[in-house]
C-alpha cells in the first residue's frame, strides 16, 4: 500500500482548488474550446508548469461500429457510466479529463465522481469525491473540446485503480469513445454516481466513453512516457482486465525498480501512420499532437506504428477503409514527420521496430520486404534518439520472421501476456531520460 506523507497531504490540502488550476488553457464549461481543436501544446505546457502530470490516458475515437459491440453510436440518456482505470504514477491530488472530440453537440455532464476501486463496479467506502469544474458539479463540454476537472485531494500510489462515474441526464447523441479498452465499463439507468455498490450497474461494455485522461499533482517528478501506436500498444491479445498491455508492464517494471513514472497508453487498435479511417482512428501523423504533445508532464514518446499500413495494403477489409497502398518509403517519410513533431515539442523519441508477422493474414513476401526495410531504417538511420528492438525481442529463435510461439496470442501477429512483458523489457529505462 502506498503511503503519502502527512506533511505532503496537508500542504496540498492547504492549496485551494482554484489555485491549482489557475490559468488553465484546457476547455472548461465557462470557456468553450474551438471546435477545431481539443487541447493545444500551450495548454500542455501550462499544465506541466503547474505540476500536473498525466498518469493514465486513452486515445479518443469517432463513434461507430468496431470489433466488439459498443454504446458509442447510440450514446446515453438518463444513464450513469462507471469506468475503472489503473494509474501508472501516483500523487496527492487528482483531476479527470473528459473528451467530446468527436461530438456533434455540446455534452452536458449532470454530475461526476471519482473513488478508489473495490471490485468490479463497486467502490471503496469513504473514498468517493465529487468532480467539479469551476466548483460546479454540473458542466458542459463543447463539441470538439476536452475538459479538465478541478483538483480533488485523493492520494494515489503507483498502480492504484480509480473508478470514474458520471451521470448523463440529457441525451448525448453519439459518444466519443475508445474502442478496445481491454477492460469493463459499466452502465446503469438513472443517477447512480454516488452508489458504493455495483448492484445498479447491470450492463457492461468493453470500451471507454468520454474518459481521456487522469492527471496527478504533488508527487516527486519524473517525466512521463507516452506509448504511441496501434493494437500492439492498445493491448489486443493480452488477458482481459489484467492490465498486461506492454505500457502496463513497463509501468510495473519501473515501479518495481523503485523509479515509478507515468506510462501513458495512446494506442488505437488497427491504427495506421499514413491513413485515417472511421473505425481505426485518425492517422498517426494527425493525432500525434493531441495524443502525445498535449499530455502534461511527459518527456519521452515510444513510437510503435506501421504494421497496419503494411498489412492492410495486402489484406484489406471493409473496416480498414479507405484501401490505400503504402510503400516502405512513404511509411519512413511519415515516421520522419512524427520525429519532427516530437522534437519540436521538446520530447525525446524512441523508435520501436515492427514485430514479426509471418503466418498472420498480413504476411506476404512483399509485406515482409517492406517490414524489413522499415526496420533497417529504424535501427540504422540514427534519426530516432534511441531504438527499442521489439522485432528481435519477439522473434522465434528458429525463424526471425515469425513470432516466438511462447509470445504468440494465436493469430501470429499479436503477443500474449508473456509477449507484452518481453516488449516492456526491450525498452531500456536509460533511454527514457
PDB file of N, CA and C in Angstrom, residues 104-181:
ATOM      1  N   UNK A 104     -21.002  15.954 -31.944  1.00  0.00           N
ATOM      2  CA  UNK A 104     -21.581  16.934 -32.867  1.00  0.00           C
ATOM      3  C   UNK A 104     -22.310  18.047 -32.123  1.00  0.00           C
ATOM      4  N   UNK A 105     -22.433  17.910 -30.803  1.00  0.00           N
ATOM      5  CA  UNK A 105     -23.099  18.918 -29.978  1.00  0.00           C
ATOM      6  C   UNK A 105     -22.423  18.961 -28.620  1.00  0.00           C
ATOM      7  N   UNK A 106     -22.704  20.006 -27.857  1.00  0.00           N
ATOM      8  CA  UNK A 106     -22.158  20.106 -26.505  1.00  0.00           C
ATOM      9  C   UNK A 106     -22.639  18.946 -25.644  1.00  0.00           C
ATOM     10  N   UNK A 107     -21.779  18.505 -24.753  1.00  0.00           N
ATOM     11  CA  UNK A 107     -22.087  17.391 -23.851  1.00  0.00           C
ATOM     12  C   UNK A 107     -22.341  17.929 -22.451  1.00  0.00           C
ATOM     13  N   UNK A 108     -23.526  17.710 -21.923  1.00  0.00           N
ATOM     14  CA  UNK A 108     -23.872  18.146 -20.566  1.00  0.00           C
ATOM     15  C   UNK A 108     -23.655  16.989 -19.599  1.00  0.00           C
ATOM     16  N   UNK A 109     -22.745  17.179 -18.673  1.00  0.00           N
ATOM     17  CA  UNK A 109     -22.486  16.199 -17.617  1.00  0.00           C
ATOM     18  C   UNK A 109     -23.215  16.677 -16.371  1.00  0.00           C
ATOM     19  N   UNK A 110     -24.231  15.948 -15.958  1.00  0.00           N
ATOM     20  CA  UNK A 110     -25.030  16.358 -14.807  1.00  0.00           C
ATOM     21  C   UNK A 110     -24.244  16.260 -13.523  1.00  0.00           C
ATOM     22  N   UNK A 111     -23.375  15.277 -13.429  1.00  0.00           N
ATOM     23  CA  UNK A 111     -22.541  15.125 -12.242  1.00  0.00           C
ATOM     24  C   UNK A 111     -21.562  13.991 -12.430  1.00  0.00           C
ATOM     25  N   UNK A 112     -20.431  14.057 -11.710  1.00  0.00           N
ATOM     26  CA  UNK A 112     -19.382  13.050 -11.847  1.00  0.00           C
ATOM     27  C   UNK A 112     -18.672  12.864 -10.517  1.00  0.00           C
ATOM     28  N   UNK A 113     -18.136  11.660 -10.315  1.00  0.00           N
ATOM     29  CA  UNK A 113     -17.399  11.352  -9.095  1.00  0.00           C
ATOM     30  C   UNK A 113     -16.158  10.536  -9.428  1.00  0.00           C
ATOM     31  N   UNK A 114     -15.252  10.499  -8.469  1.00  0.00           N
ATOM     32  CA  UNK A 114     -14.088   9.625  -8.554  1.00  0.00           C
ATOM     33  C   UNK A 114     -13.932   8.955  -7.197  1.00  0.00           C
ATOM     34  N   UNK A 115     -13.446   7.723  -7.203  1.00  0.00           N
ATOM     35  CA  UNK A 115     -13.287   6.970  -5.956  1.00  0.00           C
ATOM     36  C   UNK A 115     -12.222   5.908  -6.147  1.00  0.00           C
ATOM     37  N   UNK A 116     -11.782   5.346  -5.053  1.00  0.00           N
ATOM     38  CA  UNK A 116     -10.900   4.188  -5.131  1.00  0.00           C
ATOM     39  C   UNK A 116     -11.730   2.960  -5.507  1.00  0.00           C
ATOM     40  N   UNK A 117     -11.142   2.111  -6.290  1.00  0.00           N
ATOM     41  CA  UNK A 117     -11.838   0.933  -6.789  1.00  0.00           C
ATOM     42  C   UNK A 117     -11.856  -0.176  -5.740  1.00  0.00           C
ATOM     43  N   UNK A 118     -13.004  -0.839  -5.629  1.00  0.00           N
ATOM     44  CA  UNK A 118     -13.098  -2.050  -4.806  1.00  0.00           C
ATOM     45  C   UNK A 118     -13.011  -3.250  -5.748  1.00  0.00           C
ATOM     46  N   UNK A 119     -14.164  -3.841  -6.073  1.00  0.00           N
ATOM     47  CA  UNK A 119     -14.202  -4.948  -7.020  1.00  0.00           C
ATOM     48  C   UNK A 119     -15.265  -4.662  -8.077  1.00  0.00           C
ATOM     49  N   UNK A 120     -14.941  -4.909  -9.344  1.00  0.00           N
ATOM     50  CA  UNK A 120     -15.907  -4.665 -10.399  1.00  0.00           C
ATOM     51  C   UNK A 120     -16.339  -3.206 -10.386  1.00  0.00           C
ATOM     52  N   UNK A 121     -17.662  -2.996 -10.362  1.00  0.00           N
ATOM     53  CA  UNK A 121     -18.208  -1.635 -10.355  1.00  0.00           C
ATOM     54  C   UNK A 121     -18.348  -1.060  -8.958  1.00  0.00           C
ATOM     55  N   UNK A 122     -17.948  -1.798  -7.937  1.00  0.00           N
ATOM     56  CA  UNK A 122     -18.053  -1.301  -6.558  1.00  0.00           C
ATOM     57  C   UNK A 122     -16.863  -0.408  -6.226  1.00  0.00           C
ATOM     58  N   UNK A 123     -17.089   0.544  -5.303  1.00  0.00           N
ATOM     59  CA  UNK A 123     -16.024   1.452  -4.874  1.00  0.00           C
ATOM     60  C   UNK A 123     -15.764   1.284  -3.388  1.00  0.00           C
ATOM     61  N   UNK A 124     -14.584   1.731  -2.964  1.00  0.00           N
ATOM     62  CA  UNK A 124     -14.207   1.575  -1.563  1.00  0.00           C
ATOM     63  C   UNK A 124     -14.928   2.598  -0.697  1.00  0.00           C
ATOM     64  N   UNK A 125     -15.486   2.162   0.410  1.00  0.00           N
ATOM     65  CA  UNK A 125     -16.213   3.082   1.302  1.00  0.00           C
ATOM     66  C   UNK A 125     -15.338   4.241   1.754  1.00  0.00           C
ATOM     67  N   UNK A 126     -15.943   5.425   1.786  1.00  0.00           N
ATOM     68  CA  UNK A 126     -15.256   6.608   2.278  1.00  0.00           C
ATOM     69  C   UNK A 126     -14.317   7.272   1.295  1.00  0.00           C
ATOM     70  N   UNK A 127     -14.200   6.723   0.085  1.00  0.00           N
ATOM     71  CA  UNK A 127     -13.232   7.274  -0.861  1.00  0.00           C
ATOM     72  C   UNK A 127     -13.862   8.144  -1.940  1.00  0.00           C
ATOM     73  N   UNK A 128     -15.182   8.218  -2.002  1.00  0.00           N
ATOM     74  CA  UNK A 128     -15.840   8.931  -3.095  1.00  0.00           C
ATOM     75  C   UNK A 128     -15.637  10.434  -2.982  1.00  0.00           C
ATOM     76  N   UNK A 129     -15.316  11.069  -4.097  1.00  0.00           N
ATOM     77  CA  UNK A 129     -15.185  12.521  -4.194  1.00  0.00           C
ATOM     78  C   UNK A 129     -15.989  13.010  -5.398  1.00  0.00           C
ATOM     79  N   UNK A 130     -16.676  14.124  -5.248  1.00  0.00           N
ATOM     80  CA  UNK A 130     -17.377  14.727  -6.379  1.00  0.00           C
ATOM     81  C   UNK A 130     -16.385  15.474  -7.252  1.00  0.00           C
ATOM     82  N   UNK A 131     -16.543  15.356  -8.560  1.00  0.00           N
ATOM     83  CA  UNK A 131     -15.741  16.109  -9.503  1.00  0.00           C
ATOM     84  C   UNK A 131     -16.484  17.375  -9.891  1.00  0.00           C
ATOM     85  N   UNK A 132     -15.761  18.476  -9.949  1.00  0.00           N
ATOM     86  CA  UNK A 132     -16.364  19.761 -10.309  1.00  0.00           C
ATOM     87  C   UNK A 132     -15.526  20.440 -11.382  1.00  0.00           C
ATOM     88  N   UNK A 133     -16.134  21.411 -12.029  1.00  0.00           N
ATOM     89  CA  UNK A 133     -15.432  22.306 -12.948  1.00  0.00           C
ATOM     90  C   UNK A 133     -15.782  23.724 -12.534  1.00  0.00           C
ATOM     91  N   UNK A 134     -14.776  24.525 -12.236  1.00  0.00           N
ATOM     92  CA  UNK A 134     -15.025  25.853 -11.664  1.00  0.00           C
ATOM     93  C   UNK A 134     -15.960  25.760 -10.452  1.00  0.00           C
ATOM     94  N   UNK A 135     -15.785  24.669  -9.696  1.00  0.00           N
ATOM     95  CA  UNK A 135     -16.515  24.362  -8.462  1.00  0.00           C
ATOM     96  C   UNK A 135     -17.980  24.013  -8.681  1.00  0.00           C
ATOM     97  N   UNK A 136     -18.392  23.855  -9.906  1.00  0.00           N
ATOM     98  CA  UNK A 136     -19.774  23.454 -10.207  1.00  0.00           C
ATOM     99  C   UNK A 136     -19.813  21.957 -10.483  1.00  0.00           C
ATOM    100  N   UNK A 137     -20.815  21.270  -9.923  1.00  0.00           N
ATOM    101  CA  UNK A 137     -20.909  19.826 -10.114  1.00  0.00           C
ATOM    102  C   UNK A 137     -21.476  19.451 -11.478  1.00  0.00           C
ATOM    103  N   UNK A 138     -22.205  20.326 -12.123  1.00  0.00           N
ATOM    104  CA  UNK A 138     -22.681  20.100 -13.483  1.00  0.00           C
ATOM    105  C   UNK A 138     -21.876  20.990 -14.422  1.00  0.00           C
ATOM    106  N   UNK A 139     -21.544  20.467 -15.582  1.00  0.00           N
ATOM    107  CA  UNK A 139     -20.717  21.235 -16.510  1.00  0.00           C
ATOM    108  C   UNK A 139     -20.956  20.740 -17.933  1.00  0.00           C
ATOM    109  N   UNK A 140     -20.507  21.546 -18.876  1.00  0.00           N
ATOM    110  CA  UNK A 140     -20.733  21.260 -20.288  1.00  0.00           C
ATOM    111  C   UNK A 140     -19.408  21.272 -21.035  1.00  0.00           C
ATOM    112  N   UNK A 141     -19.237  20.275 -21.904  1.00  0.00           N
ATOM    113  CA  UNK A 141     -18.048  20.183 -22.743  1.00  0.00           C
ATOM    114  C   UNK A 141     -18.462  20.529 -24.168  1.00  0.00           C
ATOM    115  N   UNK A 142     -17.884  21.562 -24.758  1.00  0.00           N
ATOM    116  CA  UNK A 142     -18.294  21.939 -26.113  1.00  0.00           C
ATOM    117  C   UNK A 142     -17.935  20.869 -27.137  1.00  0.00           C
ATOM    118  N   UNK A 143     -18.664  20.850 -28.229  1.00  0.00           N
ATOM    119  CA  UNK A 143     -18.344  19.932 -29.325  1.00  0.00           C
ATOM    120  C   UNK A 143     -16.903  20.168 -29.770  1.00  0.00           C
ATOM    121  N   UNK A 144     -16.140  19.103 -29.894  1.00  0.00           N
ATOM    122  CA  UNK A 144     -14.743  19.214 -30.292  1.00  0.00           C
ATOM    123  C   UNK A 144     -13.797  19.519 -29.159  1.00  0.00           C
ATOM    124  N   UNK A 145     -14.303  19.634 -27.928  1.00  0.00           N
ATOM    125  CA  UNK A 145     -13.473  20.068 -26.813  1.00  0.00           C
ATOM    126  C   UNK A 145     -13.115  18.963 -25.848  1.00  0.00           C
ATOM    127  N   UNK A 146     -12.163  19.268 -24.994  1.00  0.00           N
ATOM    128  CA  UNK A 146     -11.786  18.424 -23.868  1.00  0.00           C
ATOM    129  C   UNK A 146     -11.823  19.283 -22.624  1.00  0.00           C
ATOM    130  N   UNK A 147     -12.158  18.692 -21.503  1.00  0.00           N
ATOM    131  CA  UNK A 147     -12.338  19.432 -20.263  1.00  0.00           C
ATOM    132  C   UNK A 147     -11.570  18.745 -19.151  1.00  0.00           C
ATOM    133  N   UNK A 148     -10.923  19.543 -18.298  1.00  0.00           N
ATOM    134  CA  UNK A 148     -10.262  19.025 -17.110  1.00  0.00           C
ATOM    135  C   UNK A 148     -11.046  19.451 -15.882  1.00  0.00           C
ATOM    136  N   UNK A 149     -11.286  18.529 -14.974  1.00  0.00           N
ATOM    137  CA  UNK A 149     -11.991  18.853 -13.738  1.00  0.00           C
ATOM    138  C   UNK A 149     -11.096  19.661 -12.815  1.00  0.00           C
ATOM    139  N   UNK A 150     -11.692  20.216 -11.775  1.00  0.00           N
ATOM    140  CA  UNK A 150     -10.912  20.808 -10.704  1.00  0.00           C
ATOM    141  C   UNK A 150     -10.121  19.712  -9.986  1.00  0.00           C
ATOM    142  N   UNK A 151      -9.133  20.121  -9.223  1.00  0.00           N
ATOM    143  CA  UNK A 151      -8.339  19.178  -8.445  1.00  0.00           C
ATOM    144  C   UNK A 151      -9.153  18.586  -7.304  1.00  0.00           C
ATOM    145  N   UNK A 152      -8.909  17.319  -7.020  1.00  0.00           N
ATOM    146  CA  UNK A 152      -9.544  16.616  -5.909  1.00  0.00           C
ATOM    147  C   UNK A 152      -8.457  16.004  -5.038  1.00  0.00           C
ATOM    148  N   UNK A 153      -8.389  16.333  -3.743  1.00  0.00           N
ATOM    149  CA  UNK A 153      -7.411  15.674  -2.864  1.00  0.00           C
ATOM    150  C   UNK A 153      -7.761  14.185  -2.716  1.00  0.00           C
ATOM    151  N   UNK A 154      -7.001  13.341  -3.377  1.00  0.00           N
ATOM    152  CA  UNK A 154      -7.204  11.893  -3.327  1.00  0.00           C
ATOM    153  C   UNK A 154      -5.836  11.252  -3.524  1.00  0.00           C
ATOM    154  N   UNK A 155      -5.114  10.978  -2.446  1.00  0.00           N
ATOM    155  CA  UNK A 155      -3.764  10.429  -2.584  1.00  0.00           C
ATOM    156  C   UNK A 155      -3.786   9.080  -3.303  1.00  0.00           C
ATOM    157  N   UNK A 156      -2.907   8.942  -4.287  1.00  0.00           N
ATOM    158  CA  UNK A 156      -2.804   7.717  -5.067  1.00  0.00           C
ATOM    159  C   UNK A 156      -1.356   7.278  -5.142  1.00  0.00           C
ATOM    160  N   UNK A 157      -1.154   5.972  -5.143  1.00  0.00           N
ATOM    161  CA  UNK A 157       0.171   5.421  -5.363  1.00  0.00           C
ATOM    162  C   UNK A 157       0.289   4.873  -6.770  1.00  0.00           C
ATOM    163  N   UNK A 158       1.514   4.590  -7.178  1.00  0.00           N
ATOM    164  CA  UNK A 158       1.728   3.971  -8.480  1.00  0.00           C
ATOM    165  C   UNK A 158       0.942   2.662  -8.547  1.00  0.00           C
ATOM    166  N   UNK A 159       0.238   2.477  -9.660  1.00  0.00           N
ATOM    167  CA  UNK A 159      -0.522   1.261  -9.972  1.00  0.00           C
ATOM    168  C   UNK A 159      -1.810   1.123  -9.171  1.00  0.00           C
ATOM    169  N   UNK A 160      -2.264   2.193  -8.522  1.00  0.00           N
ATOM    170  CA  UNK A 160      -3.588   2.177  -7.885  1.00  0.00           C
ATOM    171  C   UNK A 160      -4.682   2.270  -8.951  1.00  0.00           C
ATOM    172  N   UNK A 161      -5.857   1.757  -8.627  1.00  0.00           N
ATOM    173  CA  UNK A 161      -7.004   1.840  -9.525  1.00  0.00           C
ATOM    174  C   UNK A 161      -8.022   2.833  -8.988  1.00  0.00           C
ATOM    175  N   UNK A 162      -8.599   3.611  -9.907  1.00  0.00           N
ATOM    176  CA  UNK A 162      -9.650   4.554  -9.549  1.00  0.00           C
ATOM    177  C   UNK A 162     -10.881   4.284 -10.410  1.00  0.00           C
ATOM    178  N   UNK A 163     -12.037   4.646  -9.877  1.00  0.00           N
ATOM    179  CA  UNK A 163     -13.312   4.475 -10.565  1.00  0.00           C
ATOM    180  C   UNK A 163     -13.910   5.842 -10.827  1.00  0.00           C
ATOM    181  N   UNK A 164     -14.134   6.137 -12.099  1.00  0.00           N
ATOM    182  CA  UNK A 164     -14.726   7.406 -12.510  1.00  0.00           C
ATOM    183  C   UNK A 164     -16.156   7.145 -12.961  1.00  0.00           C
ATOM    184  N   UNK A 165     -17.095   7.913 -12.394  1.00  0.00           N
ATOM    185  CA  UNK A 165     -18.516   7.723 -12.662  1.00  0.00           C
ATOM    186  C   UNK A 165     -19.128   9.047 -13.069  1.00  0.00           C
ATOM    187  N   UNK A 166     -19.943   9.050 -14.118  1.00  0.00           N
ATOM    188  CA  UNK A 166     -20.661  10.277 -14.455  1.00  0.00           C
ATOM    189  C   UNK A 166     -22.071   9.970 -14.923  1.00  0.00           C
ATOM    190  N   UNK A 167     -22.950  10.887 -14.548  1.00  0.00           N
ATOM    191  CA  UNK A 167     -24.371  10.762 -14.869  1.00  0.00           C
ATOM    192  C   UNK A 167     -24.710  11.720 -15.999  1.00  0.00           C
ATOM    193  N   UNK A 168     -25.343  11.192 -17.040  1.00  0.00           N
ATOM    194  CA  UNK A 168     -25.729  11.958 -18.215  1.00  0.00           C
ATOM    195  C   UNK A 168     -27.250  11.951 -18.299  1.00  0.00           C
ATOM    196  N   UNK A 169     -27.854  13.032 -17.846  1.00  0.00           N
ATOM    197  CA  UNK A 169     -29.318  13.090 -17.800  1.00  0.00           C
ATOM    198  C   UNK A 169     -29.907  13.335 -19.188  1.00  0.00           C
ATOM    199  N   UNK A 170     -29.370  14.290 -19.917  1.00  0.00           N
ATOM    200  CA  UNK A 170     -29.901  14.645 -21.228  1.00  0.00           C
ATOM    201  C   UNK A 170     -29.299  13.749 -22.305  1.00  0.00           C
ATOM    202  N   UNK A 171     -30.021  13.501 -23.395  1.00  0.00           N
ATOM    203  CA  UNK A 171     -29.468  12.689 -24.495  1.00  0.00           C
ATOM    204  C   UNK A 171     -28.156  13.289 -25.015  1.00  0.00           C
ATOM    205  N   UNK A 172     -27.175  12.448 -25.186  1.00  0.00           N
ATOM    206  CA  UNK A 172     -25.848  12.917 -25.582  1.00  0.00           C
ATOM    207  C   UNK A 172     -25.630  12.916 -27.084  1.00  0.00           C
ATOM    208  N   UNK A 173     -26.381  12.096 -27.821  1.00  0.00           N
ATOM    209  CA  UNK A 173     -26.006  11.829 -29.198  1.00  0.00           C
ATOM    210  C   UNK A 173     -24.807  10.901 -29.216  1.00  0.00           C
ATOM    211  N   UNK A 174     -24.297  10.566 -30.393  1.00  0.00           N
ATOM    212  CA  UNK A 174     -23.146   9.658 -30.485  1.00  0.00           C
ATOM    213  C   UNK A 174     -21.981  10.125 -29.636  1.00  0.00           C
ATOM    214  N   UNK A 175     -21.299   9.150 -29.012  1.00  0.00           N
ATOM    215  CA  UNK A 175     -20.315   9.443 -27.969  1.00  0.00           C
ATOM    216  C   UNK A 175     -18.886   9.213 -28.437  1.00  0.00           C
ATOM    217  N   UNK A 176     -18.011  10.166 -28.157  1.00  0.00           N
ATOM    218  CA  UNK A 176     -16.572   9.962 -28.297  1.00  0.00           C
ATOM    219  C   UNK A 176     -16.165   8.822 -27.371  1.00  0.00           C
ATOM    220  N   UNK A 177     -15.348   7.907 -27.876  1.00  0.00           N
ATOM    221  CA  UNK A 177     -15.024   6.730 -27.057  1.00  0.00           C
ATOM    222  C   UNK A 177     -13.664   6.170 -27.453  1.00  0.00           C
ATOM    223  N   UNK A 178     -13.229   5.141 -26.734  1.00  0.00           N
ATOM    224  CA  UNK A 178     -12.037   4.374 -27.090  1.00  0.00           C
ATOM    225  C   UNK A 178     -12.478   2.923 -27.231  1.00  0.00           C
ATOM    226  N   UNK A 179     -12.322   2.370 -28.423  1.00  0.00           N
ATOM    227  CA  UNK A 179     -12.998   1.120 -28.759  1.00  0.00           C
ATOM    228  C   UNK A 179     -12.526  -0.072 -27.932  1.00  0.00           C
ATOM    229  N   UNK A 180     -11.221  -0.311 -27.894  1.00  0.00           N
ATOM    230  CA  UNK A 180     -10.712  -1.534 -27.281  1.00  0.00           C
ATOM    231  C   UNK A 180     -10.079  -1.230 -25.930  1.00  0.00           C
ATOM    232  N   UNK A 181     -10.900  -1.234 -24.905  1.00  0.00           N
ATOM    233  CA  UNK A 181     -10.400  -0.916 -23.570  1.00  0.00           C
ATOM    234  C   UNK A 181      -9.656  -2.083 -22.936  1.00  0.00           C
TER     235      UNK A 181
END
